[in-house]
Amino acid sequence: MTRRVWQHGIAALLCAAVLFTTAAPAAGAPDRDSRVEALLAAVSAERLAATVKTLAAFGTRHLYSDTTSPTRGIGAAREWIRQQFIEASPRFQVAFDTYQVAAQGGRLPRDVELRNVVAILPGKSPRRLYVTGHYDTVARRTDGTAGPEGFDWTRADNDAPGANDDGSGTALVIELARAVGASNLEFDATIVFVAFAGEEEGLVGSTLHAGRAAAEHSPIDAVLNNDIVGGSHGGDGMVDTARVRVFSEGPEDSMSRALARYVRRAAGRYVPEQEVVLAARADRFGRGGDHSPFNQEGFAAVRVTEARENYSRQHSVLDTPDGVDPGYLQRNARVNLAALASLALAPAAPVVTDAGGRPRIARGESGYDAKLSWTPSAGASAYRVVWRRAWSVEWEHELTVGDVSDVLLPNVSIDDVVFGVAALDASGHESLITAYVVPTRAKFVVKQRM
């Protein structure tokens, strides 16, 4: 049965709806869930600092570094990370995600075995939520034997501590695994923790993993990739301990942008002391990260990174643990965990397209209304319909409806407004918002007589 909104005219409809901000929970959203609060409280700045120091102490985690030493190189580092996942919870399925990478010149001068480290916490449903970082490192040589940029990709014997890039992201992933594993919470979604290798060689580990996931039709709903998330002191002398950036690729209503907005919303509820600054681009200018291969395969993925980078420490022997602020890293970990746990407890996002991929939006019988339909989400007991002016980038208004699969908004022009819908469970946990996106118009090829 269609849920009908009986206000007359768009002005009345907009005035009657709830206008929400990013800093406060919207109507229909749950109060702070005590279970999520307990998870966040379990995130330890001291453990994060200790993890960063341990990772840096391997000397280098370069993809081509030693794999046999128990104390130095990528082999010792990946085994240590694997053990941390195993110890985090007996419920975790822990394994190396291994690939045989062929030599191809440039940053991959010879054959190498690459191992991502993966821990999976099975949920009630197969849909997957990822939190990731990369554990490999690289540093410019300081002995004058390399090229003008200081890199020699044929050798991996120099120190590359990588405390912040990306020991901070790897420590965050391990710490979230510890918190989630110790909680014994049961989530609707399956949660996947990954430490990628080969990022510095060109996103190699994440590219292989995302490609395999796409080939296997893995239902990945979200990827939170953390890369350089522990430094609060920028190279320009500026200090910023209260903000973190989230980059997401377009277009404006992509699921990656929906994920970025969700992170900010969850942080506003659970970690209000840490402002999430959204950046409407895939990554920093001209740069990339391990979320990018997931984007390329069609998955929603964002990059989380510190507000003020110190470029002089990156890819350098100077990237040491003293450049990581444990309290700042702790808050950024909590931002991740607030979004991850909230999404994992919520139902899946509604599907708003038909079997042919067309948006299920129409003008109603009158020709001047907005008729929205969607496929119900398992476990949902209500839905939140949101909308904004077509030129705006922020959702401006919302309306919570019951356990229905469509809604009619009288006298609302679908030409002037962008709509979206999210699913809510009985406790008010909310999914990502799925927007009704105008499909790309196919190019019409006009034939001419010769």
PDB file of C-alpha atoms in Angstrom, residues 202-348:
ATOM      1  CA  GLY A 202      50.839   0.928  -7.091  1.00  0.00           C
ATOM      2  CA  LEU A 203      47.915  -0.363  -4.978  1.00  0.00           C
ATOM      3  CA  VAL A 204      48.851  -3.907  -5.952  1.00  0.00           C
ATOM      4  CA  GLY A 205      47.367  -5.887  -3.057  1.00  0.00           C
ATOM      5  CA  SER A 206      44.087  -3.979  -3.002  1.00  0.00           C
ATOM      6  CA  THR A 207      43.767  -4.156  -6.798  1.00  0.00           C
ATOM      7  CA  LEU A 208      44.115  -7.931  -6.752  1.00  0.00           C
ATOM      8  CA  HIS A 209      41.748  -8.326  -3.802  1.00  0.00           C
ATOM      9  CA  ALA A 210      39.071  -5.998  -5.185  1.00  0.00           C
ATOM     10  CA  GLY A 211      39.299  -7.666  -8.606  1.00  0.00           C
ATOM     11  CA  ARG A 212      38.804 -11.090  -7.069  1.00  0.00           C
ATOM     12  CA  ALA A 213      35.884  -9.807  -4.977  1.00  0.00           C
ATOM     13  CA  ALA A 214      34.217  -8.369  -8.075  1.00  0.00           C
ATOM     14  CA  ALA A 215      34.759 -11.586 -10.038  1.00  0.00           C
ATOM     15  CA  GLU A 216      33.188 -13.566  -7.196  1.00  0.00           C
ATOM     16  CA  HIS A 217      30.290 -11.076  -6.921  1.00  0.00           C
ATOM     17  CA  SER A 218      31.118 -10.434  -3.287  1.00  0.00           C
ATOM     18  CA  PRO A 219      28.422  -8.202  -1.726  1.00  0.00           C
ATOM     19  CA  ILE A 220      30.694  -5.416  -0.454  1.00  0.00           C
ATOM     20  CA  ASP A 221      28.580  -2.538   0.843  1.00  0.00           C
ATOM     21  CA  ALA A 222      31.326  -0.257   2.165  1.00  0.00           C
ATOM     22  CA  VAL A 223      35.103   0.115   2.440  1.00  0.00           C
ATOM     23  CA  LEU A 224      36.666   2.452   5.008  1.00  0.00           C
ATOM     24  CA  ASN A 225      40.291   2.786   3.962  1.00  0.00           C
ATOM     25  CA  ASN A 226      42.657   4.424   6.448  1.00  0.00           C
ATOM     26  CA  ASP A 227      45.949   5.774   5.169  1.00  0.00           C
ATOM     27  CA  ILE A 228      48.054   8.300   7.115  1.00  0.00           C
ATOM     28  CA  VAL A 229      45.633   8.871   9.992  1.00  0.00           C
ATOM     29  CA  GLY A 230      47.891   9.457  13.000  1.00  0.00           C
ATOM     30  CA  GLY A 231      49.649  12.805  12.576  1.00  0.00           C
ATOM     31  CA  SER A 232      48.242  15.988  14.101  1.00  0.00           C
ATOM     32  CA  HIS A 233      51.261  18.222  13.306  1.00  0.00           C
ATOM     33  CA  GLY A 234      51.470  19.343   9.684  1.00  0.00           C
ATOM     34  CA  GLY A 235      54.680  20.040   7.859  1.00  0.00           C
ATOM     35  CA  ASP A 236      53.717  23.716   7.718  1.00  0.00           C
ATOM     36  CA  GLY A 237      53.742  23.975  11.503  1.00  0.00           C
ATOM     37  CA  MET A 238      49.955  23.875  11.819  1.00  0.00           C
ATOM     38  CA  VAL A 239      48.469  21.596  14.475  1.00  0.00           C
ATOM     39  CA  ASP A 240      45.019  20.094  14.013  1.00  0.00           C
ATOM     40  CA  THR A 241      43.876  17.522  16.544  1.00  0.00           C
ATOM     41  CA  ALA A 242      40.122  17.929  16.051  1.00  0.00           C
ATOM     42  CA  ARG A 243      39.511  17.160  12.367  1.00  0.00           C
ATOM     43  CA  VAL A 244      39.899  14.243   9.984  1.00  0.00           C
ATOM     44  CA  ARG A 245      39.272  14.199   6.230  1.00  0.00           C
ATOM     45  CA  VAL A 246      37.150  11.713   4.292  1.00  0.00           C
ATOM     46  CA  PHE A 247      37.621  11.610   0.505  1.00  0.00           C
ATOM     47  CA  SER A 248      34.982  10.081  -1.763  1.00  0.00           C
ATOM     48  CA  GLU A 249      34.638   9.833  -5.514  1.00  0.00           C
ATOM     49  CA  GLY A 250      31.640  11.183  -7.402  1.00  0.00           C
ATOM     50  CA  PRO A 251      29.238  11.619  -8.937  1.00  0.00           C
ATOM     51  CA  GLU A 252      27.382  13.486  -6.238  1.00  0.00           C
ATOM     52  CA  ASP A 253      24.928  10.704  -5.467  1.00  0.00           C
ATOM     53  CA  SER A 254      27.348   7.798  -5.720  1.00  0.00           C
ATOM     54  CA  MET A 255      27.280   5.242  -2.921  1.00  0.00           C
ATOM     55  CA  SER A 256      30.815   6.350  -2.014  1.00  0.00           C
ATOM     56  CA  ARG A 257      29.474   9.848  -1.340  1.00  0.00           C
ATOM     57  CA  ALA A 258      26.632   8.265   0.646  1.00  0.00           C
ATOM     58  CA  LEU A 259      29.229   6.410   2.705  1.00  0.00           C
ATOM     59  CA  ALA A 260      31.205   9.593   3.349  1.00  0.00           C
ATOM     60  CA  ARG A 261      28.071  11.368   4.567  1.00  0.00           C
ATOM     61  CA  TYR A 262      27.300   8.358   6.762  1.00  0.00           C
ATOM     62  CA  VAL A 263      30.735   8.525   8.390  1.00  0.00           C
ATOM     63  CA  ARG A 264      30.197  12.186   9.216  1.00  0.00           C
ATOM     64  CA  ARG A 265      26.715  11.503  10.580  1.00  0.00           C
ATOM     65  CA  ALA A 266      27.897   8.616  12.780  1.00  0.00           C
ATOM     66  CA  ALA A 267      30.827  10.675  14.061  1.00  0.00           C
ATOM     67  CA  GLY A 268      28.463  13.525  14.889  1.00  0.00           C
ATOM     68  CA  ARG A 269      26.480  11.154  17.054  1.00  0.00           C
ATOM     69  CA  TYR A 270      29.259   9.220  18.769  1.00  0.00           C
ATOM     70  CA  VAL A 271      32.499  11.224  18.408  1.00  0.00           C
ATOM     71  CA  PRO A 272      31.348  14.864  18.310  1.00  0.00           C
ATOM     72  CA  GLU A 273      34.770  16.081  19.420  1.00  0.00           C
ATOM     73  CA  GLN A 274      36.247  14.964  16.076  1.00  0.00           C
ATOM     74  CA  GLU A 275      34.976  16.876  13.049  1.00  0.00           C
ATOM     75  CA  VAL A 276      34.732  14.881   9.831  1.00  0.00           C
ATOM     76  CA  VAL A 277      35.622  17.097   6.877  1.00  0.00           C
ATOM     77  CA  LEU A 278      34.259  15.742   3.601  1.00  0.00           C
ATOM     78  CA  ALA A 279      36.274  16.190   0.412  1.00  0.00           C
ATOM     79  CA  ALA A 280      34.407  15.788  -2.885  1.00  0.00           C
ATOM     80  CA  ARG A 281      37.208  14.046  -4.770  1.00  0.00           C
ATOM     81  CA  ALA A 282      38.514  10.499  -4.848  1.00  0.00           C
ATOM     82  CA  ASP A 283      41.734  11.345  -3.000  1.00  0.00           C
ATOM     83  CA  ARG A 284      44.281  14.086  -2.408  1.00  0.00           C
ATOM     84  CA  PHE A 285      45.170  15.931  -5.606  1.00  0.00           C
ATOM     85  CA  GLY A 286      46.973  13.593  -7.995  1.00  0.00           C
ATOM     86  CA  ARG A 287      47.304  10.813  -5.410  1.00  0.00           C
ATOM     87  CA  GLY A 288      45.600   7.497  -4.682  1.00  0.00           C
ATOM     88  CA  GLY A 289      44.986   4.839  -2.057  1.00  0.00           C
ATOM     89  CA  ASP A 290      43.683   1.338  -1.521  1.00  0.00           C
ATOM     90  CA  HIS A 291      40.060   2.454  -1.722  1.00  0.00           C
ATOM     91  CA  SER A 292      40.548   3.352  -5.396  1.00  0.00           C
ATOM     92  CA  PRO A 293      40.562  -0.248  -6.774  1.00  0.00           C
ATOM     93  CA  PHE A 294      37.267  -0.874  -4.962  1.00  0.00           C
ATOM     94  CA  ASN A 295      35.802   2.244  -6.570  1.00  0.00           C
ATOM     95  CA  GLN A 296      37.003   1.009  -9.952  1.00  0.00           C
ATOM     96  CA  GLU A 297      35.177  -2.285  -9.388  1.00  0.00           C
ATOM     97  CA  GLY A 298      31.950  -0.470  -8.501  1.00  0.00           C
ATOM     98  CA  PHE A 299      32.092  -0.738  -4.695  1.00  0.00           C
ATOM     99  CA  ALA A 300      31.433   2.111  -2.263  1.00  0.00           C
ATOM    100  CA  ALA A 301      34.778   3.076  -0.743  1.00  0.00           C
ATOM    101  CA  VAL A 302      36.283   6.153   0.915  1.00  0.00           C
ATOM    102  CA  ARG A 303      39.695   7.280   2.133  1.00  0.00           C
ATOM    103  CA  VAL A 304      40.124   8.495   5.706  1.00  0.00           C
ATOM    104  CA  THR A 305      43.242  10.609   6.269  1.00  0.00           C
ATOM    105  CA  GLU A 306      44.578  13.151   8.740  1.00  0.00           C
ATOM    106  CA  ALA A 307      43.693  16.839   8.439  1.00  0.00           C
ATOM    107  CA  ARG A 308      47.293  18.102   8.257  1.00  0.00           C
ATOM    108  CA  GLU A 309      49.899  16.002   6.490  1.00  0.00           C
ATOM    109  CA  ASN A 310      53.657  16.316   6.993  1.00  0.00           C
ATOM    110  CA  TYR A 311      55.027  15.569   3.541  1.00  0.00           C
ATOM    111  CA  SER A 312      58.654  15.712   4.707  1.00  0.00           C
ATOM    112  CA  ARG A 313      58.109  12.573   6.809  1.00  0.00           C
ATOM    113  CA  GLN A 314      56.302  10.559   4.140  1.00  0.00           C
ATOM    114  CA  HIS A 315      58.324   7.877   2.308  1.00  0.00           C
ATOM    115  CA  SER A 316      61.240   8.798   4.528  1.00  0.00           C
ATOM    116  CA  VAL A 317      63.364   7.373   7.326  1.00  0.00           C
ATOM    117  CA  LEU A 318      61.866  10.248   9.333  1.00  0.00           C
ATOM    118  CA  ASP A 319      58.444   8.533   9.401  1.00  0.00           C
ATOM    119  CA  THR A 320      58.972   7.363  12.979  1.00  0.00           C
ATOM    120  CA  PRO A 321      56.542   6.792  15.886  1.00  0.00           C
ATOM    121  CA  ASP A 322      57.205  10.235  17.380  1.00  0.00           C
ATOM    122  CA  GLY A 323      55.281  11.662  14.412  1.00  0.00           C
ATOM    123  CA  VAL A 324      52.113   9.818  15.444  1.00  0.00           C
ATOM    124  CA  ASP A 325      49.758  11.392  18.012  1.00  0.00           C
ATOM    125  CA  PRO A 326      48.123   8.478  19.903  1.00  0.00           C
ATOM    126  CA  GLY A 327      45.163  10.530  21.148  1.00  0.00           C
ATOM    127  CA  TYR A 328      44.450  11.839  17.664  1.00  0.00           C
ATOM    128  CA  LEU A 329      44.746   8.341  16.202  1.00  0.00           C
ATOM    129  CA  GLN A 330      42.393   7.055  18.892  1.00  0.00           C
ATOM    130  CA  ARG A 331      39.713   9.587  17.936  1.00  0.00           C
ATOM    131  CA  ASN A 332      40.083   8.736  14.255  1.00  0.00           C
ATOM    132  CA  ALA A 333      39.752   5.055  15.110  1.00  0.00           C
ATOM    133  CA  ARG A 334      36.547   5.821  16.998  1.00  0.00           C
ATOM    134  CA  VAL A 335      35.177   7.717  13.999  1.00  0.00           C
ATOM    135  CA  ASN A 336      35.753   4.596  11.890  1.00  0.00           C
ATOM    136  CA  LEU A 337      34.257   2.311  14.495  1.00  0.00           C
ATOM    137  CA  ALA A 338      31.156   4.467  14.991  1.00  0.00           C
ATOM    138  CA  ALA A 339      30.382   4.227  11.269  1.00  0.00           C
ATOM    139  CA  LEU A 340      31.389   0.566  10.980  1.00  0.00           C
ATOM    140  CA  ALA A 341      29.329  -0.641  13.944  1.00  0.00           C
ATOM    141  CA  SER A 342      26.304   1.480  13.040  1.00  0.00           C
ATOM    142  CA  LEU A 343      26.291   0.143   9.497  1.00  0.00           C
ATOM    143  CA  ALA A 344      26.898  -3.430  10.626  1.00  0.00           C
ATOM    144  CA  LEU A 345      23.915  -3.330  13.004  1.00  0.00           C
ATOM    145  CA  ALA A 346      21.608  -1.758  10.398  1.00  0.00           C
ATOM    146  CA  PRO A 347      19.746  -3.424   7.523  1.00  0.00           C
ATOM    147  CA  ALA A 348      21.091  -3.269   3.993  1.00  0.00           C
TER     148      ALA A 348
END
